[in-house]
mmCIF file of C-alpha atoms in Angstrom:
data_model
loop_
_atom_site.group_PDB
_atom_site.id
_atom_site.type_symbol
_atom_site.label_atom_id
_atom_site.label_comp_id
_atom_site.label_asym_id
_atom_site.label_seq_id
_atom_site.Cartn_x
_atom_site.Cartn_y
_atom_site.Cartn_z
ATOM 1 C CA MET O 1438 53.356 19.180 19.802
ATOM 2 C CA ASN O 1439 54.267 18.149 16.258
ATOM 3 C CA ILE O 1440 53.048 14.631 15.459
ATOM 4 C CA LYS O 1441 56.032 13.788 13.249
ATOM 5 C CA LEU O 1442 58.438 14.637 16.082
ATOM 6 C CA LEU O 1443 56.413 12.567 18.519
ATOM 7 C CA LEU O 1444 56.409 9.722 16.024
ATOM 8 C CA GLU O 1445 60.209 9.627 15.965
ATOM 9 C CA ASP O 1446 60.333 9.533 19.774
ATOM 10 C CA PHE O 1447 57.710 6.787 19.783
ATOM 11 C CA CYS O 1448 59.632 4.715 17.217
ATOM 12 C CA HIS O 1449 62.822 5.159 19.217
ATOM 13 C CA TYR O 1450 60.993 3.923 22.327
ATOM 14 C CA ALA O 1451 59.449 0.984 20.433
ATOM 15 C CA LYS O 1452 62.807 -0.076 19.019
ATOM 16 C CA TYR O 1453 64.952 0.119 22.151
ATOM 17 C CA MET O 1454 62.461 -0.422 24.976
ATOM 18 C CA ARG O 1455 60.000 -2.849 23.392
ATOM 19 C CA ALA O 1456 62.446 -4.502 20.947
ATOM 20 C CA VAL O 1457 59.971 -4.072 18.082
ATOM 21 C CA SER O 1458 61.151 -5.386 14.707
ATOM 22 C CA PRO O 1459 62.385 -2.993 11.962
ATOM 23 C CA ASN O 1460 59.379 -3.934 9.795
ATOM 24 C CA THR O 1461 56.967 -2.917 12.550
ATOM 25 C CA ILE O 1462 58.853 0.353 13.061
ATOM 26 C CA ASN O 1463 58.512 1.074 9.348
ATOM 27 C CA ARG O 1464 54.802 0.327 9.562
ATOM 28 C CA TYR O 1465 54.419 2.757 12.461
ATOM 29 C CA ARG O 1466 56.150 5.499 10.469
ATOM 30 C CA GLN O 1467 54.200 4.922 7.265
ATOM 31 C CA GLN O 1468 50.752 4.612 8.801
ATOM 32 C CA VAL O 1469 50.986 7.450 11.322
ATOM 33 C CA SER O 1470 52.403 9.673 8.564
ATOM 34 C CA TYR O 1471 49.474 8.695 6.349
ATOM 35 C CA PHE O 1472 47.090 9.665 9.145
ATOM 36 C CA VAL O 1473 48.775 13.093 9.313
ATOM 37 C CA GLU O 1474 48.472 13.459 5.535
ATOM 38 C CA VAL O 1475 44.786 12.514 5.336
ATOM 39 C CA SER O 1476 43.671 14.384 8.449
ATOM 40 C CA LYS O 1477 45.665 17.459 7.404
ATOM 41 C CA THR O 1478 46.891 18.103 10.917
ATOM 42 C CA SER O 1479 50.419 18.258 12.267
ATOM 43 C CA ASP O 1480 49.706 18.999 15.937
ATOM 44 C CA ILE O 1481 48.706 16.223 18.325
ATOM 45 C CA SER O 1482 46.477 18.612 20.297
ATOM 46 C CA ALA O 1483 44.271 19.074 17.210
ATOM 47 C CA VAL O 1484 43.434 15.368 16.958
ATOM 48 C CA ASN O 1485 39.829 14.651 17.915
ATOM 49 C CA LYS O 1486 37.271 11.867 17.758
ATOM 50 C CA LYS O 1487 35.637 13.083 14.553
ATOM 51 C CA MET O 1488 39.017 13.321 12.806
ATOM 52 C CA VAL O 1489 39.979 9.758 13.759
ATOM 53 C CA HIS O 1490 36.597 8.317 12.734
ATOM 54 C CA SER O 1491 36.743 10.206 9.420
ATOM 55 C CA PHE O 1492 40.199 8.768 8.761
ATOM 56 C CA PHE O 1493 38.985 5.184 9.100
ATOM 57 C CA LEU O 1494 35.887 5.927 7.020
ATOM 58 C CA HIS O 1495 38.170 7.375 4.323
ATOM 59 C CA GLY O 1496 40.202 4.172 4.355
ATOM 60 C CA ARG O 1497 37.173 1.953 3.984
ATOM 61 C CA VAL O 1498 35.333 4.019 1.369
ATOM 62 C CA ALA O 1499 37.962 5.896 -0.631
ATOM 63 C CA LYS O 1500 40.833 3.391 -0.356
ATOM 64 C CA ASN O 1501 38.739 0.234 -0.162
ATOM 65 C CA TRP O 1502 40.700 -1.142 2.774
ATOM 66 C CA SER O 1503 40.319 -4.810 3.498
ATOM 67 C CA THR O 1504 39.494 -5.860 7.034
ATOM 68 C CA ALA O 1505 43.143 -6.814 7.546
ATOM 69 C CA THR O 1506 44.354 -3.362 6.439
ATOM 70 C CA TYR O 1507 41.762 -1.648 8.634
ATOM 71 C CA ARG O 1508 42.873 -3.698 11.644
ATOM 72 C CA THR O 1509 46.544 -2.906 10.962
ATOM 73 C CA TYR O 1510 45.906 0.861 10.994
ATOM 74 C CA TYR O 1511 43.752 0.393 14.082
ATOM 75 C CA MET O 1512 46.561 -1.364 15.977
ATOM 76 C CA THR O 1513 49.171 1.175 14.853
ATOM 77 C CA LEU O 1514 47.198 4.240 15.890
ATOM 78 C CA ILE O 1515 45.892 2.794 19.139
ATOM 79 C CA VAL O 1516 49.447 1.980 20.268
ATOM 80 C CA PHE O 1517 50.794 5.365 19.166
ATOM 81 C CA PHE O 1518 47.991 7.348 20.836
ATOM 82 C CA ARG O 1519 48.326 5.234 23.976
ATOM 83 C CA TRP O 1520 51.998 6.225 24.142
ATOM 84 C CA CYS O 1521 51.009 9.878 23.615
ATOM 85 C CA MET O 1522 48.563 9.637 26.512
ATOM 86 C CA GLU O 1523 51.187 8.107 28.788
ATOM 87 C CA HIS O 1524 53.435 11.084 28.038
ATOM 88 C CA GLU O 1525 50.546 13.533 28.545
ATOM 89 C CA TYR O 1526 50.384 14.734 24.943
ATOM 90 C CA MET O 1527 46.785 13.501 24.659
ATOM 91 C CA GLU O 1528 43.945 13.171 27.135
ATOM 92 C CA GLU O 1529 41.948 10.537 25.274
ATOM 93 C CA ASN O 1530 42.713 7.691 22.890
ATOM 94 C CA PHE O 1531 40.075 8.230 20.221
ATOM 95 C CA VAL O 1532 40.821 4.948 18.449
ATOM 96 C CA GLU O 1533 39.451 2.989 21.408
ATOM 97 C CA SER O 1534 35.917 4.086 20.536
ATOM 98 C CA MET O 1535 36.246 2.675 17.018
ATOM 99 C CA ILE O 1536 34.477 -0.549 16.055
ATOM 100 C CA LEU O 1537 37.049 -3.188 15.122
ATOM 101 C CA PRO O 1538 35.615 -5.434 12.369
ATOM 102 C CA LYS O 1539 35.993 -9.180 12.746
ATOM 103 C CA GLN O 1540 38.857 -10.743 10.854
ATOM 104 C CA GLU O 1541 37.789 -12.364 7.605
ATOM 105 C CA LYS O 1542 38.338 -16.111 7.775
ATOM 106 C CA SER O 1543 39.390 -16.716 4.192
ATOM 107 C CA LEU O 1544 41.447 -19.791 3.400
ATOM 108 C CA PRO O 1545 45.134 -19.220 2.592
ATOM 109 C CA LYS O 1546 45.897 -19.452 -1.106
ATOM 110 C CA ALA O 1547 48.511 -22.020 -2.033
ATOM 111 C CA LEU O 1548 49.935 -23.728 -5.099
ATOM 112 C CA LYS O 1549 48.961 -27.291 -5.887
ATOM 113 C CA LYS O 1550 51.673 -29.928 -5.638
ATOM 114 C CA GLN O 1551 52.149 -30.147 -9.414
ATOM 115 C CA GLU O 1552 52.378 -26.360 -9.668
ATOM 116 C CA ALA O 1553 55.068 -26.336 -6.980
ATOM 117 C CA PHE O 1554 57.056 -28.975 -8.874
ATOM 118 C CA LYS O 1555 56.662 -27.029 -12.115
ATOM 119 C CA LEU O 1556 57.827 -23.819 -10.442
ATOM 120 C CA LEU O 1557 61.025 -25.462 -9.194
ATOM 121 C CA GLU O 1558 61.651 -26.947 -12.658
ATOM 122 C CA VAL O 1559 61.248 -23.540 -14.303
ATOM 123 C CA VAL O 1560 63.589 -21.928 -11.777
ATOM 124 C CA TYR O 1561 66.239 -24.580 -12.421
ATOM 125 C CA ASN O 1562 65.918 -24.678 -16.228
ATOM 126 C CA TYR O 1563 65.637 -20.927 -16.788
ATOM 127 C CA PRO O 1564 68.248 -19.700 -19.343
ATOM 128 C CA TYR O 1565 70.600 -17.963 -16.916
ATOM 129 C CA THR O 1566 73.820 -16.294 -17.960
ATOM 130 C CA HIS O 1567 75.800 -18.023 -15.201
ATOM 131 C CA ARG O 1568 75.696 -21.323 -13.329
ATOM 132 C CA TYR O 1569 75.823 -19.464 -10.012
ATOM 133 C CA LEU O 1570 72.424 -17.861 -10.686
ATOM 134 C CA ARG O 1571 70.874 -21.251 -11.408
ATOM 135 C CA SER O 1572 72.054 -22.788 -8.138
ATOM 136 C CA ARG O 1573 71.276 -19.709 -6.030
ATOM 137 C CA ASN O 1574 67.789 -19.129 -7.411
ATOM 138 C CA HIS O 1575 66.833 -22.778 -7.140
ATOM 139 C CA ALA O 1576 68.068 -22.766 -3.533
ATOM 140 C CA ILE O 1577 65.998 -19.651 -2.782
ATOM 141 C CA PHE O 1578 62.752 -21.113 -4.101
ATOM 142 C CA SER O 1579 63.524 -24.440 -2.445
ATOM 143 C CA MET O 1580 63.850 -22.592 0.874
ATOM 144 C CA PHE O 1581 60.401 -21.091 0.419
ATOM 145 C CA LEU O 1582 58.720 -24.344 -0.632
ATOM 146 C CA TYR O 1583 60.566 -26.829 1.597
ATOM 147 C CA ALA O 1584 61.031 -24.702 4.731
ATOM 148 C CA GLY O 1585 58.273 -22.086 4.597
ATOM 149 C CA LEU O 1586 60.491 -19.099 5.382
ATOM 150 C CA ARG O 1587 59.136 -15.573 5.225
ATOM 151 C CA LYS O 1588 60.780 -13.194 2.741
ATOM 152 C CA ASN O 1589 62.727 -11.223 5.347
ATOM 153 C CA GLU O 1590 63.746 -14.382 7.172
ATOM 154 C CA LEU O 1591 65.348 -15.711 4.006
ATOM 155 C CA LEU O 1592 67.135 -12.465 3.198
ATOM 156 C CA ASN O 1593 68.428 -12.180 6.780
ATOM 157 C CA LEU O 1594 69.854 -15.705 6.887
ATOM 158 C CA LYS O 1595 73.556 -15.878 7.713
ATOM 159 C CA LEU O 1596 75.982 -18.483 6.437
ATOM 160 C CA ALA O 1597 76.330 -19.871 9.961
ATOM 161 C CA ASP O 1598 72.549 -20.253 10.281
ATOM 162 C CA VAL O 1599 72.337 -23.048 7.701
ATOM 163 C CA ASP O 1600 73.758 -26.365 8.915
ATOM 164 C CA ILE O 1601 73.543 -28.826 6.049
ATOM 165 C CA GLU O 1602 75.481 -31.493 7.945
ATOM 166 C CA ASN O 1603 72.856 -31.573 10.710
ATOM 167 C CA PHE O 1604 69.933 -30.672 8.413
ATOM 168 C CA THR O 1605 68.839 -27.565 10.323
ATOM 169 C CA ILE O 1606 68.057 -23.922 9.554
ATOM 170 C CA PHE O 1607 68.303 -21.409 12.377
ATOM 171 C CA VAL O 1608 65.985 -18.426 11.899
ATOM 172 C CA ARG O 1609 67.137 -15.466 13.957
ATOM 173 C CA LYS O 1610 64.544 -12.985 15.181
ATOM 174 C CA GLY O 1611 61.699 -13.956 12.894
ATOM 175 C CA LYS O 1612 58.304 -12.332 13.192
ATOM 176 C CA GLY O 1613 57.758 -11.225 16.775
ATOM 177 C CA ASN O 1614 61.544 -11.274 17.356
ATOM 178 C CA LYS O 1615 61.400 -15.040 17.934
ATOM 179 C CA ASP O 1616 64.188 -17.455 17.080
ATOM 180 C CA ARG O 1617 63.352 -20.921 15.788
ATOM 181 C CA ILE O 1618 64.966 -23.984 14.249
ATOM 182 C CA ILE O 1619 63.532 -25.557 11.105
ATOM 183 C CA PRO O 1620 64.506 -29.116 10.119
ATOM 184 C CA MET O 1621 65.832 -29.498 6.605
ATOM 185 C CA SER O 1622 64.751 -32.230 4.199
ATOM 186 C CA HIS O 1623 67.301 -34.147 2.109
ATOM 187 C CA THR O 1624 65.901 -32.587 -1.065
ATOM 188 C CA LEU O 1625 66.409 -29.083 0.289
ATOM 189 C CA ALA O 1626 69.864 -29.999 1.583
ATOM 190 C CA GLN O 1627 70.933 -31.095 -1.909
ATOM 191 C CA SER O 1628 69.810 -27.797 -3.432
ATOM 192 C CA LEU O 1629 71.559 -25.748 -0.733
ATOM 193 C CA ASP O 1630 74.744 -27.813 -0.980
ATOM 194 C CA ARG O 1631 74.831 -27.260 -4.751
ATOM 195 C CA TYR O 1632 74.442 -23.519 -4.170
ATOM 196 C CA LEU O 1633 77.194 -23.383 -1.529
ATOM 197 C CA THR O 1634 79.591 -25.100 -3.932
ATOM 198 C CA GLU O 1635 78.973 -22.402 -6.556
ATOM 199 C CA ARG O 1636 79.078 -19.675 -3.889
ATOM 200 C CA LYS O 1637 82.544 -20.809 -2.856
ATOM 201 C CA LYS O 1638 83.732 -20.859 -6.469
ATOM 202 C CA GLN O 1639 82.607 -17.221 -6.801
ATOM 203 C CA GLY O 1640 84.697 -16.233 -3.779
ATOM 204 C CA LYS O 1641 81.735 -14.872 -1.815
ATOM 205 C CA THR O 1642 82.859 -14.081 1.747
ATOM 206 C CA CYS O 1643 80.027 -11.899 3.073
ATOM 207 C CA PRO O 1644 78.151 -13.250 6.118
ATOM 208 C CA GLU O 1645 74.772 -13.425 4.372
ATOM 209 C CA PHE O 1646 73.772 -16.881 3.114
ATOM 210 C CA PHE O 1647 72.213 -15.697 -0.145
ATOM 211 C CA THR O 1648 74.358 -13.195 -2.001
ATOM 212 C CA SER O 1649 74.189 -10.839 -4.936
ATOM 213 C CA SER O 1650 75.533 -12.242 -8.201
ATOM 214 C CA ASN O 1651 77.889 -9.360 -9.000
ATOM 215 C CA ARG O 1652 78.714 -8.075 -5.505
ATOM 216 C CA ASN O 1653 80.069 -9.585 -2.324
ATOM 217 C CA GLN O 1654 76.986 -8.692 -0.296
ATOM 218 C CA GLY O 1655 73.635 -10.120 0.692
ATOM 219 C CA PHE O 1656 70.791 -10.583 -1.771
ATOM 220 C CA THR O 1657 68.405 -7.618 -1.587
ATOM 221 C CA VAL O 1658 64.649 -7.094 -1.396
ATOM 222 C CA SER O 1659 64.660 -5.449 -4.829
ATOM 223 C CA GLY O 1660 66.709 -8.309 -6.262
ATOM 224 C CA LEU O 1661 64.249 -10.870 -4.927
ATOM 225 C CA LYS O 1662 61.355 -8.849 -6.313
ATOM 226 C CA ARG O 1663 62.928 -8.798 -9.810
ATOM 227 C CA LEU O 1664 63.626 -12.526 -9.602
ATOM 228 C CA THR O 1665 60.050 -13.279 -8.553
ATOM 229 C CA THR O 1666 58.646 -11.212 -11.440
ATOM 230 C CA ARG O 1667 60.907 -13.000 -13.921
ATOM 231 C CA ILE O 1668 60.007 -16.489 -12.728
ATOM 232 C CA ARG O 1669 56.308 -15.665 -12.499
ATOM 233 C CA SER O 1670 56.380 -14.619 -16.150
ATOM 234 C CA ALA O 1671 58.436 -17.603 -17.296
ATOM 235 C CA SER O 1672 56.345 -20.182 -15.446
ATOM 236 C CA GLY O 1673 52.919 -18.708 -16.057
ATOM 237 C CA ILE O 1674 52.128 -19.437 -12.395
ATOM 238 C CA ASP O 1675 50.509 -16.673 -10.367
ATOM 239 C CA PHE O 1676 52.336 -16.667 -7.044
ATOM 240 C CA THR O 1677 53.758 -14.428 -4.352
ATOM 241 C CA ILE O 1678 56.469 -15.229 -1.820
ATOM 242 C CA HIS O 1679 53.847 -15.467 0.909
ATOM 243 C CA LYS O 1680 51.817 -17.833 -1.262
ATOM 244 C CA LEU O 1681 54.851 -20.125 -1.371
ATOM 245 C CA ARG O 1682 54.882 -20.106 2.439
ATOM 246 C CA HIS O 1683 51.206 -21.104 2.413
ATOM 247 C CA THR O 1684 52.090 -23.828 -0.086
ATOM 248 C CA PHE O 1685 54.717 -25.247 2.280
ATOM 249 C CA ALA O 1686 52.207 -25.395 5.137
ATOM 250 C CA THR O 1687 49.408 -26.870 3.028
ATOM 251 C CA LEU O 1688 51.627 -29.577 1.533
ATOM 252 C CA MET O 1689 52.985 -30.429 4.980
ATOM 253 C CA VAL O 1690 49.441 -31.002 6.247
ATOM 254 C CA GLU O 1691 48.635 -33.104 3.181
ATOM 255 C CA GLY O 1692 51.749 -35.145 3.895
ATOM 256 C CA GLY O 1693 50.570 -35.900 7.428
ATOM 257 C CA CYS O 1694 52.504 -33.350 9.491
ATOM 258 C CA ASP O 1695 50.853 -32.679 12.848
ATOM 259 C CA ILE O 1696 49.679 -29.150 13.602
ATOM 260 C CA TYR O 1697 51.905 -28.664 16.658
ATOM 261 C CA SER O 1698 55.097 -29.443 14.712
ATOM 262 C CA LEU O 1699 53.986 -27.316 11.764
ATOM 263 C CA SER O 1700 53.213 -24.415 14.106
ATOM 264 C CA LYS O 1701 56.782 -24.547 15.448
ATOM 265 C CA MET O 1702 58.278 -24.663 11.949
ATOM 266 C CA MET O 1703 56.112 -21.766 10.764
ATOM 267 C CA GLY O 1704 56.987 -19.637 13.789
ATOM 268 C CA HIS O 1705 53.361 -18.990 14.756
ATOM 269 C CA SER O 1706 52.871 -17.530 18.218
ATOM 270 C CA ASP O 1707 49.393 -19.074 18.446
ATOM 271 C CA ILE O 1708 48.646 -22.580 17.205
ATOM 272 C CA LYS O 1709 45.168 -21.354 16.176
ATOM 273 C CA THR O 1710 46.884 -19.544 13.303
ATOM 274 C CA THR O 1711 48.203 -22.876 12.039
ATOM 275 C CA THR O 1712 44.913 -24.748 12.261
ATOM 276 C CA ILE O 1713 43.529 -22.817 9.285
ATOM 277 C CA TYR O 1714 45.670 -25.055 7.060
ATOM 278 C CA LEU O 1715 43.566 -28.035 8.145
ATOM 279 C CA SER O 1716 40.678 -26.506 6.207
ATOM 280 C CA ALA O 1717 42.826 -25.333 3.319
ATOM 281 C CA THR O 1718 43.527 -28.755 1.883
ATOM 282 C CA ALA O 1719 40.814 -31.048 0.560
ATOM 283 C CA GLU O 1720 43.243 -33.978 0.539
ATOM 284 C CA HIS O 1721 43.719 -33.773 4.295
ATOM 285 C CA LEU O 1722 39.982 -33.540 4.933
ATOM 286 C CA ARG O 1723 39.336 -36.439 2.585
ATOM 287 C CA SER O 1724 41.878 -38.602 4.414
ATOM 288 C CA GLN O 1725 40.180 -37.790 7.687
ATOM 289 C CA VAL O 1726 36.628 -38.581 6.553
ATOM 290 C CA TYR O 1727 37.776 -42.063 5.552
ATOM 291 C CA LYS O 1728 38.329 -42.700 9.271
ATOM 292 C CA HIS O 1729 34.550 -42.697 9.893
ATOM 293 C CA PRO O 1730 33.789 -46.068 11.556
ATOM 294 C CA LEU O 1731 30.753 -46.732 9.329
ATOM 295 C CA ASN O 1732 33.031 -46.766 6.274
ATOM 296 C CA ILE O 1733 34.045 -50.338 7.115
ATOM 297 C CA ARG O 1734 30.662 -51.669 6.066
ATOM 298 C CA THR O 1735 28.819 -51.265 2.794
ATOM 299 C CA PHE O 1736 25.116 -51.808 2.133
ATOM 300 C CA VAL O 1737 23.907 -53.291 -1.092
#
């Protein structure tokens, strides 16, 4: 049976029966297709243990996969082959015999507080051609730094999801298809309110919260990518959208936010994922070490 045809059936099953997110579906398609390309086989019956092991060795040696990338391919193929076994297209899941390397415990990279302030200043003072761009772009970066949204979560926001009056942001079907509510600070509310005023003046009526400047439709992935490149160049600050999310979490911990609350705001399914931010900020650790009882007495 042709692997590409099976892949489409598998993706259809994952989407409608398991309610897997569109991003995960895209990952399934890309990574299984890459396996077909590298292994030079199109028939599922030709897949064997040696072929699967060679594929992962190719990724590690020729493509220099990180542990995270290796684990992602591992999870994709093990789920796909498991589905193939359930439908009797395969007799053995060859990925299960692979050694899964331990996840690297590197600290998340984040901007320092002064860098975050500078970034927002550059976004606001950039020489735009229209006032609408200034208010929209500042609101976008404020969302990342004051609410910690993921890229797709921001682009998928609807107008009805942002309640400035009650200071809340409703994230629909974030990672893992989970909904969550994020409280909004007064500073973020001011930026969003300024943007909505300009949005109304432009006559934008599309349901998306953030819109294109010259069209009545939602802001796009490519548009956000161009904006990020422009601001990165203008500010001289090396950042990614995900780094801004890490910055939100790190600054929240430095400000005294408890891990449970931060976990809910970040949309983490496991609070262990959030605890890494406790080690990511020296300020937080320094504030904790001052609590040592022996610090109350000095010896001369």
